[in-house]
Amino acid sequence: RMDYDIFISYKNDGEGNNFAARLKESLDHSGYSVYFNSHEQKAGSFPDRLKDAVNSCKDFILLLSDGCISQLKENHAVDWVREEILCARNAGKNIIPVLIGKAQMPSDKNAFPESLQFLPAQEVLILPEQYVESPYARLLSLIVSNPGKGDYRNISNGNPQFSIMQDMESTRKRAEEGDLEAMYEMGCMYYYGF
């Protein structure tokens, strides 16, 4: 099983799929490990690999188009986006709703079925057609995962008790005292983007 920093959830329509693909590319370039599979087979019950991907991530980005919000409000018997959201909520993931296009979050939580009534209370990122602040920079400020490569990112994101800043500070002190192993470790931290 591969661990991911971020899971992107979206309605597989033209608007959601297109935006998700561009967002994944930007997040990849920023050093995050992102789960996005526009070709996921969705037959039968909620697939185990989707559950595993949601459970392995730290951040859950929920792309909400007009069509996605309508679908969630209608509460269809089979709704993959709803299943992903509920899986992320049950696993305590950092859920970041992102309104795309002309989508608007209903102000009344009762517009959603009971299981999704927490959504309007979440901090929502709105991507208007014209904006002053970069929406991508705003999105990055909401992500709790640490970007980077390889083992350092996996240790940092896989253990909530681990603090990369505390580890760097203690390693830096040891390196300044001449500890060769600490000097090497500081070099690795620098190389891996920390």
mmCIF file with all atom_site columns, C-alpha atoms in Angstrom:
data_model
loop_
_atom_site.group_PDB
_atom_site.id
_atom_site.type_symbol
_atom_site.label_atom_id
_atom_site.label_alt_id
_atom_site.label_comp_id
_atom_site.label_asym_id
_atom_site.label_entity_id
_atom_site.label_seq_id
_atom_site.pdbx_PDB_ins_code
_atom_site.Cartn_x
_atom_site.Cartn_y
_atom_site.Cartn_z
_atom_site.occupancy
_atom_site.B_iso_or_equiv
_atom_site.pdbx_formal_charge
_atom_site.auth_seq_id
_atom_site.auth_comp_id
_atom_site.auth_asym_id
_atom_site.auth_atom_id
_atom_site.pdbx_PDB_model_num
ATOM 1   C CA . ARG A 1 1   ? 0.000   0.000  0.000   1.00 0.00 ? 1   ARG A CA 1
ATOM 2   C CA . MET A 1 2   ? 1.311   3.423  -0.909  1.00 0.00 ? 2   MET A CA 1
ATOM 3   C CA . ASP A 1 3   ? 0.863   6.313  1.504   1.00 0.00 ? 3   ASP A CA 1
ATOM 4   C CA . TYR A 1 4   ? -0.288  9.640  0.112   1.00 0.00 ? 4   TYR A CA 1
ATOM 5   C CA . ASP A 1 5   ? -0.104  13.144 1.552   1.00 0.00 ? 5   ASP A CA 1
ATOM 6   C CA . ILE A 1 6   ? -3.253  14.306 -0.233  1.00 0.00 ? 6   ILE A CA 1
ATOM 7   C CA . PHE A 1 7   ? -6.396  12.682 -1.629  1.00 0.00 ? 7   PHE A CA 1
ATOM 8   C CA . ILE A 1 8   ? -8.349  14.675 -4.238  1.00 0.00 ? 8   ILE A CA 1
ATOM 9   C CA . SER A 1 9   ? -12.090 13.958 -4.279  1.00 0.00 ? 9   SER A CA 1
ATOM 10  C CA . TYR A 1 10  ? -14.250 15.281 -7.135  1.00 0.00 ? 10  TYR A CA 1
ATOM 11  C CA . LYS A 1 11  ? -17.326 14.539 -9.237  1.00 0.00 ? 11  LYS A CA 1
ATOM 12  C CA . ASN A 1 12  ? -16.130 12.809 -12.381 1.00 0.00 ? 12  ASN A CA 1
ATOM 13  C CA . ASP A 1 13  ? -17.630 15.284 -14.823 1.00 0.00 ? 13  ASP A CA 1
ATOM 14  C CA . GLY A 1 14  ? -15.831 17.659 -17.164 1.00 0.00 ? 14  GLY A CA 1
ATOM 15  C CA . GLU A 1 15  ? -15.417 20.477 -14.616 1.00 0.00 ? 15  GLU A CA 1
ATOM 16  C CA . GLY A 1 16  ? -14.334 18.408 -11.604 1.00 0.00 ? 16  GLY A CA 1
ATOM 17  C CA . ASN A 1 17  ? -12.075 16.017 -13.494 1.00 0.00 ? 17  ASN A CA 1
ATOM 18  C CA . ASN A 1 18  ? -10.300 18.777 -15.420 1.00 0.00 ? 18  ASN A CA 1
ATOM 19  C CA . PHE A 1 19  ? -9.689  20.889 -12.325 1.00 0.00 ? 19  PHE A CA 1
ATOM 20  C CA . ALA A 1 20  ? -8.538  17.846 -10.293 1.00 0.00 ? 20  ALA A CA 1
ATOM 21  C CA . ALA A 1 21  ? -5.995  16.873 -12.970 1.00 0.00 ? 21  ALA A CA 1
ATOM 22  C CA . ARG A 1 22  ? -4.480  20.395 -13.028 1.00 0.00 ? 22  ARG A CA 1
ATOM 23  C CA . LEU A 1 23  ? -4.446  20.588 -9.224  1.00 0.00 ? 23  LEU A CA 1
ATOM 24  C CA . LYS A 1 24  ? -2.706  17.213 -8.941  1.00 0.00 ? 24  LYS A CA 1
ATOM 25  C CA . GLU A 1 25  ? 0.013   18.383 -11.329 1.00 0.00 ? 25  GLU A CA 1
ATOM 26  C CA . SER A 1 26  ? 0.588   21.570 -9.301  1.00 0.00 ? 26  SER A CA 1
ATOM 27  C CA . LEU A 1 27  ? 0.704   19.666 -6.004  1.00 0.00 ? 27  LEU A CA 1
ATOM 28  C CA . ASP A 1 28  ? 3.112   17.099 -7.500  1.00 0.00 ? 28  ASP A CA 1
ATOM 29  C CA . HIS A 1 29  ? 5.425   19.951 -8.530  1.00 0.00 ? 29  HIS A CA 1
ATOM 30  C CA . SER A 1 30  ? 5.262   21.284 -4.963  1.00 0.00 ? 30  SER A CA 1
ATOM 31  C CA . GLY A 1 31  ? 6.547   17.949 -3.624  1.00 0.00 ? 31  GLY A CA 1
ATOM 32  C CA . TYR A 1 32  ? 3.326   16.334 -2.354  1.00 0.00 ? 32  TYR A CA 1
ATOM 33  C CA . SER A 1 33  ? 2.322   12.738 -2.938  1.00 0.00 ? 33  SER A CA 1
ATOM 34  C CA . VAL A 1 34  ? -1.213  12.948 -4.357  1.00 0.00 ? 34  VAL A CA 1
ATOM 35  C CA . TYR A 1 35  ? -3.871  10.307 -4.950  1.00 0.00 ? 35  TYR A CA 1
ATOM 36  C CA . PHE A 1 36  ? -5.902  11.111 -8.058  1.00 0.00 ? 36  PHE A CA 1
ATOM 37  C CA . ASN A 1 37  ? -7.202  8.428  -10.345 1.00 0.00 ? 37  ASN A CA 1
ATOM 38  C CA . SER A 1 38  ? -9.692  9.482  -12.973 1.00 0.00 ? 38  SER A CA 1
ATOM 39  C CA . HIS A 1 39  ? -9.923  5.874  -14.177 1.00 0.00 ? 39  HIS A CA 1
ATOM 40  C CA . GLU A 1 40  ? -10.806 4.274  -10.830 1.00 0.00 ? 40  GLU A CA 1
ATOM 41  C CA . GLN A 1 41  ? -13.126 1.319  -11.336 1.00 0.00 ? 41  GLN A CA 1
ATOM 42  C CA . LYS A 1 42  ? -16.208 1.982  -9.225  1.00 0.00 ? 42  LYS A CA 1
ATOM 43  C CA . ALA A 1 43  ? -18.123 -1.275 -9.426  1.00 0.00 ? 43  ALA A CA 1
ATOM 44  C CA . GLY A 1 44  ? -19.781 -2.871 -6.424  1.00 0.00 ? 44  GLY A CA 1
ATOM 45  C CA . SER A 1 45  ? -19.272 -1.481 -2.930  1.00 0.00 ? 45  SER A CA 1
ATOM 46  C CA . PHE A 1 46  ? -16.829 1.293  -2.052  1.00 0.00 ? 46  PHE A CA 1
ATOM 47  C CA . PRO A 1 47  ? -13.538 -0.184 -3.369  1.00 0.00 ? 47  PRO A CA 1
ATOM 48  C CA . ASP A 1 48  ? -10.915 -1.140 -0.815  1.00 0.00 ? 48  ASP A CA 1
ATOM 49  C CA . ARG A 1 49  ? -8.167  0.702  -2.694  1.00 0.00 ? 49  ARG A CA 1
ATOM 50  C CA . LEU A 1 50  ? -10.147 3.959  -2.464  1.00 0.00 ? 50  LEU A CA 1
ATOM 51  C CA . LYS A 1 51  ? -10.629 3.428  1.282   1.00 0.00 ? 51  LYS A CA 1
ATOM 52  C CA . ASP A 1 52  ? -6.928  2.650  1.661   1.00 0.00 ? 52  ASP A CA 1
ATOM 53  C CA . ALA A 1 53  ? -5.960  5.782  -0.282  1.00 0.00 ? 53  ALA A CA 1
ATOM 54  C CA . VAL A 1 54  ? -8.246  7.992  1.848   1.00 0.00 ? 54  VAL A CA 1
ATOM 55  C CA . ASN A 1 55  ? -7.005  6.370  5.063   1.00 0.00 ? 55  ASN A CA 1
ATOM 56  C CA . SER A 1 56  ? -3.354  6.795  4.073   1.00 0.00 ? 56  SER A CA 1
ATOM 57  C CA . CYS A 1 57  ? -3.605  10.533 3.344   1.00 0.00 ? 57  CYS A CA 1
ATOM 58  C CA . LYS A 1 58  ? -3.307  13.433 5.756   1.00 0.00 ? 58  LYS A CA 1
ATOM 59  C CA . ASP A 1 59  ? -5.225  16.005 3.695   1.00 0.00 ? 59  ASP A CA 1
ATOM 60  C CA . PHE A 1 60  ? -8.486  15.426 1.822   1.00 0.00 ? 60  PHE A CA 1
ATOM 61  C CA . ILE A 1 61  ? -9.224  18.069 -0.835  1.00 0.00 ? 61  ILE A CA 1
ATOM 62  C CA . LEU A 1 62  ? -12.898 18.055 -1.783  1.00 0.00 ? 62  LEU A CA 1
ATOM 63  C CA . LEU A 1 63  ? -13.534 19.776 -5.121  1.00 0.00 ? 63  LEU A CA 1
ATOM 64  C CA . LEU A 1 64  ? -17.115 21.026 -5.132  1.00 0.00 ? 64  LEU A CA 1
ATOM 65  C CA . SER A 1 65  ? -18.577 21.942 -8.503  1.00 0.00 ? 65  SER A CA 1
ATOM 66  C CA . ASP A 1 66  ? -22.230 22.921 -8.917  1.00 0.00 ? 66  ASP A CA 1
ATOM 67  C CA . GLY A 1 67  ? -22.999 19.397 -10.091 1.00 0.00 ? 67  GLY A CA 1
ATOM 68  C CA . CYS A 1 68  ? -21.177 17.819 -7.158  1.00 0.00 ? 68  CYS A CA 1
ATOM 69  C CA . ILE A 1 69  ? -23.081 19.896 -4.583  1.00 0.00 ? 69  ILE A CA 1
ATOM 70  C CA . SER A 1 70  ? -26.410 19.053 -6.281  1.00 0.00 ? 70  SER A CA 1
ATOM 71  C CA . GLN A 1 71  ? -25.522 15.365 -6.254  1.00 0.00 ? 71  GLN A CA 1
ATOM 72  C CA . LEU A 1 72  ? -24.586 15.454 -2.549  1.00 0.00 ? 72  LEU A CA 1
ATOM 73  C CA . LYS A 1 73  ? -27.845 17.241 -1.671  1.00 0.00 ? 73  LYS A CA 1
ATOM 74  C CA . GLU A 1 74  ? -29.917 14.688 -3.613  1.00 0.00 ? 74  GLU A CA 1
ATOM 75  C CA . ASN A 1 75  ? -28.459 11.843 -1.492  1.00 0.00 ? 75  ASN A CA 1
ATOM 76  C CA . HIS A 1 76  ? -28.412 9.129  -4.162  1.00 0.00 ? 76  HIS A CA 1
ATOM 77  C CA . ALA A 1 77  ? -28.113 5.523  -2.995  1.00 0.00 ? 77  ALA A CA 1
ATOM 78  C CA . VAL A 1 78  ? -24.712 5.235  -4.692  1.00 0.00 ? 78  VAL A CA 1
ATOM 79  C CA . ASP A 1 79  ? -22.502 8.328  -4.474  1.00 0.00 ? 79  ASP A CA 1
ATOM 80  C CA . TRP A 1 80  ? -18.744 7.838  -4.597  1.00 0.00 ? 80  TRP A CA 1
ATOM 81  C CA . VAL A 1 81  ? -17.909 11.389 -3.552  1.00 0.00 ? 81  VAL A CA 1
ATOM 82  C CA . ARG A 1 82  ? -20.136 11.042 -0.467  1.00 0.00 ? 82  ARG A CA 1
ATOM 83  C CA . GLU A 1 83  ? -18.454 7.731  0.418   1.00 0.00 ? 83  GLU A CA 1
ATOM 84  C CA . GLU A 1 84  ? -15.004 9.326  0.102   1.00 0.00 ? 84  GLU A CA 1
ATOM 85  C CA . ILE A 1 85  ? -16.070 12.297 2.268   1.00 0.00 ? 85  ILE A CA 1
ATOM 86  C CA . LEU A 1 86  ? -17.518 10.064 4.989   1.00 0.00 ? 86  LEU A CA 1
ATOM 87  C CA . CYS A 1 87  ? -14.456 7.817  4.928   1.00 0.00 ? 87  CYS A CA 1
ATOM 88  C CA . ALA A 1 88  ? -12.202 10.893 5.345   1.00 0.00 ? 88  ALA A CA 1
ATOM 89  C CA . ARG A 1 89  ? -14.361 12.289 8.166   1.00 0.00 ? 89  ARG A CA 1
ATOM 90  C CA . ASN A 1 90  ? -14.464 8.962  10.021  1.00 0.00 ? 90  ASN A CA 1
ATOM 91  C CA . ALA A 1 91  ? -10.671 8.710  9.724   1.00 0.00 ? 91  ALA A CA 1
ATOM 92  C CA . GLY A 1 92  ? -10.171 12.268 11.062  1.00 0.00 ? 92  GLY A CA 1
ATOM 93  C CA . LYS A 1 93  ? -8.550  13.643 7.908   1.00 0.00 ? 93  LYS A CA 1
ATOM 94  C CA . ASN A 1 94  ? -8.017  17.368 7.266   1.00 0.00 ? 94  ASN A CA 1
ATOM 95  C CA . ILE A 1 95  ? -10.947 18.035 4.908   1.00 0.00 ? 95  ILE A CA 1
ATOM 96  C CA . ILE A 1 96  ? -10.508 21.092 2.668   1.00 0.00 ? 96  ILE A CA 1
ATOM 97  C CA . PRO A 1 97  ? -13.630 21.914 0.602   1.00 0.00 ? 97  PRO A CA 1
ATOM 98  C CA . VAL A 1 98  ? -12.801 23.908 -2.551  1.00 0.00 ? 98  VAL A CA 1
ATOM 99  C CA . LEU A 1 99  ? -15.651 25.582 -4.460  1.00 0.00 ? 99  LEU A CA 1
ATOM 100 C CA . ILE A 1 100 ? -14.903 25.657 -8.177  1.00 0.00 ? 100 ILE A CA 1
ATOM 101 C CA . GLY A 1 101 ? -16.676 27.422 -11.012 1.00 0.00 ? 101 GLY A CA 1
ATOM 102 C CA . LYS A 1 102 ? -19.979 28.952 -9.939  1.00 0.00 ? 102 LYS A CA 1
ATOM 103 C CA . ALA A 1 103 ? -20.543 26.546 -7.047  1.00 0.00 ? 103 ALA A CA 1
ATOM 104 C CA . GLN A 1 104 ? -21.857 27.927 -3.759  1.00 0.00 ? 104 GLN A CA 1
ATOM 105 C CA . MET A 1 105 ? -21.940 26.198 -0.395  1.00 0.00 ? 105 MET A CA 1
ATOM 106 C CA . PRO A 1 106 ? -25.505 26.130 0.968   1.00 0.00 ? 106 PRO A CA 1
ATOM 107 C CA . SER A 1 107 ? -25.727 28.280 4.097   1.00 0.00 ? 107 SER A CA 1
ATOM 108 C CA . ASP A 1 108 ? -28.361 25.954 5.584   1.00 0.00 ? 108 ASP A CA 1
ATOM 109 C CA . LYS A 1 109 ? -26.803 22.672 6.697   1.00 0.00 ? 109 LYS A CA 1
ATOM 110 C CA . ASN A 1 110 ? -30.232 21.014 6.287   1.00 0.00 ? 110 ASN A CA 1
ATOM 111 C CA . ALA A 1 111 ? -29.788 21.272 2.516   1.00 0.00 ? 111 ALA A CA 1
ATOM 112 C CA . PHE A 1 112 ? -27.530 18.214 2.904   1.00 0.00 ? 112 PHE A CA 1
ATOM 113 C CA . PRO A 1 113 ? -28.431 14.779 4.227   1.00 0.00 ? 113 PRO A CA 1
ATOM 114 C CA . GLU A 1 114 ? -27.653 14.360 7.939   1.00 0.00 ? 114 GLU A CA 1
ATOM 115 C CA . SER A 1 115 ? -24.309 12.607 7.349   1.00 0.00 ? 115 SER A CA 1
ATOM 116 C CA . LEU A 1 116 ? -22.985 15.635 5.396   1.00 0.00 ? 116 LEU A CA 1
ATOM 117 C CA . GLN A 1 117 ? -24.426 18.464 7.493   1.00 0.00 ? 117 GLN A CA 1
ATOM 118 C CA . PHE A 1 118 ? -20.944 19.233 8.852   1.00 0.00 ? 118 PHE A CA 1
ATOM 119 C CA . LEU A 1 119 ? -19.823 20.518 5.408   1.00 0.00 ? 119 LEU A CA 1
ATOM 120 C CA . PRO A 1 120 ? -21.188 24.101 5.569   1.00 0.00 ? 120 PRO A CA 1
ATOM 121 C CA . ALA A 1 121 ? -19.276 24.623 8.854   1.00 0.00 ? 121 ALA A CA 1
ATOM 122 C CA . GLN A 1 122 ? -15.914 23.693 7.261   1.00 0.00 ? 122 GLN A CA 1
ATOM 123 C CA . GLU A 1 123 ? -13.508 26.430 6.175   1.00 0.00 ? 123 GLU A CA 1
ATOM 124 C CA . VAL A 1 124 ? -14.123 26.641 2.439   1.00 0.00 ? 124 VAL A CA 1
ATOM 125 C CA . LEU A 1 125 ? -11.711 27.814 -0.238  1.00 0.00 ? 125 LEU A CA 1
ATOM 126 C CA . ILE A 1 126 ? -13.507 29.674 -3.025  1.00 0.00 ? 126 ILE A CA 1
ATOM 127 C CA . LEU A 1 127 ? -11.884 29.968 -6.431  1.00 0.00 ? 127 LEU A CA 1
ATOM 128 C CA . PRO A 1 128 ? -13.586 32.960 -8.085  1.00 0.00 ? 128 PRO A CA 1
ATOM 129 C CA . GLU A 1 129 ? -12.991 33.835 -11.705 1.00 0.00 ? 129 GLU A CA 1
ATOM 130 C CA . GLN A 1 130 ? -10.914 36.875 -10.708 1.00 0.00 ? 130 GLN A CA 1
ATOM 131 C CA . TYR A 1 131 ? -8.873  36.944 -7.533  1.00 0.00 ? 131 TYR A CA 1
ATOM 132 C CA . VAL A 1 132 ? -6.134  38.954 -5.860  1.00 0.00 ? 132 VAL A CA 1
ATOM 133 C CA . GLU A 1 133 ? -4.498  36.256 -3.744  1.00 0.00 ? 133 GLU A CA 1
ATOM 134 C CA . SER A 1 134 ? -3.336  33.123 -5.526  1.00 0.00 ? 134 SER A CA 1
ATOM 135 C CA . PRO A 1 135 ? -5.885  30.386 -4.783  1.00 0.00 ? 135 PRO A CA 1
ATOM 136 C CA . TYR A 1 136 ? -3.089  27.823 -4.993  1.00 0.00 ? 136 TYR A CA 1
ATOM 137 C CA . ALA A 1 137 ? -1.083  29.672 -2.307  1.00 0.00 ? 137 ALA A CA 1
ATOM 138 C CA . ARG A 1 138 ? -4.239  29.829 -0.160  1.00 0.00 ? 138 ARG A CA 1
ATOM 139 C CA . LEU A 1 139 ? -4.809  26.101 -0.668  1.00 0.00 ? 139 LEU A CA 1
ATOM 140 C CA . LEU A 1 140 ? -1.221  25.309 0.362   1.00 0.00 ? 140 LEU A CA 1
ATOM 141 C CA . SER A 1 141 ? -1.753  27.283 3.578   1.00 0.00 ? 141 SER A CA 1
ATOM 142 C CA . LEU A 1 142 ? -4.632  24.925 4.506   1.00 0.00 ? 142 LEU A CA 1
ATOM 143 C CA . ILE A 1 143 ? -2.704  21.673 3.892   1.00 0.00 ? 143 ILE A CA 1
ATOM 144 C CA . VAL A 1 144 ? -1.201  20.030 6.979   1.00 0.00 ? 144 VAL A CA 1
ATOM 145 C CA . SER A 1 145 ? 1.037   17.554 5.082   1.00 0.00 ? 145 SER A CA 1
ATOM 146 C CA . ASN A 1 146 ? 4.738   18.334 4.671   1.00 0.00 ? 146 ASN A CA 1
ATOM 147 C CA . PRO A 1 147 ? 6.030   18.341 1.093   1.00 0.00 ? 147 PRO A CA 1
ATOM 148 C CA . GLY A 1 148 ? 9.341   16.756 0.235   1.00 0.00 ? 148 GLY A CA 1
ATOM 149 C CA . LYS A 1 149 ? 10.709  13.501 -1.042  1.00 0.00 ? 149 LYS A CA 1
ATOM 150 C CA . GLY A 1 150 ? 11.298  10.007 0.230   1.00 0.00 ? 150 GLY A CA 1
ATOM 151 C CA . ASP A 1 151 ? 11.637  8.813  3.797   1.00 0.00 ? 151 ASP A CA 1
ATOM 152 C CA . TYR A 1 152 ? 11.695  12.205 5.553   1.00 0.00 ? 152 TYR A CA 1
ATOM 153 C CA . ARG A 1 153 ? 8.305   13.131 4.122   1.00 0.00 ? 153 ARG A CA 1
ATOM 154 C CA . ASN A 1 154 ? 6.891   9.709  5.031   1.00 0.00 ? 154 ASN A CA 1
ATOM 155 C CA . ILE A 1 155 ? 8.184   9.945  8.622   1.00 0.00 ? 155 ILE A CA 1
ATOM 156 C CA . SER A 1 156 ? 6.926   13.497 9.007   1.00 0.00 ? 156 SER A CA 1
ATOM 157 C CA . ASN A 1 157 ? 3.461   12.809 7.595   1.00 0.00 ? 157 ASN A CA 1
ATOM 158 C CA . GLY A 1 158 ? 3.059   9.314  9.036   1.00 0.00 ? 158 GLY A CA 1
ATOM 159 C CA . ASN A 1 159 ? 3.651   10.161 12.696  1.00 0.00 ? 159 ASN A CA 1
ATOM 160 C CA . PRO A 1 160 ? 1.580   12.966 14.294  1.00 0.00 ? 160 PRO A CA 1
ATOM 161 C CA . GLN A 1 161 ? 3.994   13.098 17.281  1.00 0.00 ? 161 GLN A CA 1
ATOM 162 C CA . PHE A 1 162 ? 7.006   13.744 15.029  1.00 0.00 ? 162 PHE A CA 1
ATOM 163 C CA . SER A 1 163 ? 8.019   17.385 14.634  1.00 0.00 ? 163 SER A CA 1
ATOM 164 C CA . ILE A 1 164 ? 10.442  18.010 11.786  1.00 0.00 ? 164 ILE A CA 1
ATOM 165 C CA . MET A 1 165 ? 11.296  21.431 13.259  1.00 0.00 ? 165 MET A CA 1
ATOM 166 C CA . GLN A 1 166 ? 12.248  19.980 16.665  1.00 0.00 ? 166 GLN A CA 1
ATOM 167 C CA . ASP A 1 167 ? 14.231  17.198 15.004  1.00 0.00 ? 167 ASP A CA 1
ATOM 168 C CA . MET A 1 168 ? 16.060  19.718 12.786  1.00 0.00 ? 168 MET A CA 1
ATOM 169 C CA . GLU A 1 169 ? 16.909  21.946 15.771  1.00 0.00 ? 169 GLU A CA 1
ATOM 170 C CA . SER A 1 170 ? 18.355  19.106 17.865  1.00 0.00 ? 170 SER A CA 1
ATOM 171 C CA . THR A 1 171 ? 20.210  17.707 14.830  1.00 0.00 ? 171 THR A CA 1
ATOM 172 C CA . ARG A 1 172 ? 21.605  21.167 13.991  1.00 0.00 ? 172 ARG A CA 1
ATOM 173 C CA . LYS A 1 173 ? 22.970  21.554 17.546  1.00 0.00 ? 173 LYS A CA 1
ATOM 174 C CA . ARG A 1 174 ? 24.646  18.135 17.368  1.00 0.00 ? 174 ARG A CA 1
ATOM 175 C CA . ALA A 1 175 ? 26.088  19.003 13.934  1.00 0.00 ? 175 ALA A CA 1
ATOM 176 C CA . GLU A 1 176 ? 27.513  22.288 15.234  1.00 0.00 ? 176 GLU A CA 1
ATOM 177 C CA . GLU A 1 177 ? 29.211  20.293 18.025  1.00 0.00 ? 177 GLU A CA 1
ATOM 178 C CA . GLY A 1 178 ? 30.990  18.219 15.373  1.00 0.00 ? 178 GLY A CA 1
ATOM 179 C CA . ASP A 1 179 ? 28.775  15.106 15.268  1.00 0.00 ? 179 ASP A CA 1
ATOM 180 C CA . LEU A 1 180 ? 29.413  13.677 11.756  1.00 0.00 ? 180 LEU A CA 1
ATOM 181 C CA . GLU A 1 181 ? 26.184  11.653 11.699  1.00 0.00 ? 181 GLU A CA 1
ATOM 182 C CA . ALA A 1 182 ? 24.197  14.814 12.547  1.00 0.00 ? 182 ALA A CA 1
ATOM 183 C CA . MET A 1 183 ? 26.017  16.725 9.784   1.00 0.00 ? 183 MET A CA 1
ATOM 184 C CA . TYR A 1 184 ? 25.042  14.015 7.299   1.00 0.00 ? 184 TYR A CA 1
ATOM 185 C CA . GLU A 1 185 ? 21.433  14.028 8.542   1.00 0.00 ? 185 GLU A CA 1
ATOM 186 C CA . MET A 1 186 ? 21.250  17.838 8.135   1.00 0.00 ? 186 MET A CA 1
ATOM 187 C CA . GLY A 1 187 ? 22.472  17.423 4.566   1.00 0.00 ? 187 GLY A CA 1
ATOM 188 C CA . CYS A 1 188 ? 19.752  14.839 3.917   1.00 0.00 ? 188 CYS A CA 1
ATOM 189 C CA . MET A 1 189 ? 17.087  17.144 5.386   1.00 0.00 ? 189 MET A CA 1
ATOM 190 C CA . TYR A 1 190 ? 18.264  19.941 3.115   1.00 0.00 ? 190 TYR A CA 1
ATOM 191 C CA . TYR A 1 191 ? 18.312  17.632 0.087   1.00 0.00 ? 191 TYR A CA 1
ATOM 192 C CA . TYR A 1 192 ? 14.785  16.343 0.789   1.00 0.00 ? 192 TYR A CA 1
ATOM 193 C CA . GLY A 1 193 ? 13.327  19.835 0.998   1.00 0.00 ? 193 GLY A CA 1
ATOM 194 C CA . PHE A 1 194 ? 13.122  20.394 4.756   1.00 0.00 ? 194 PHE A CA 1
#
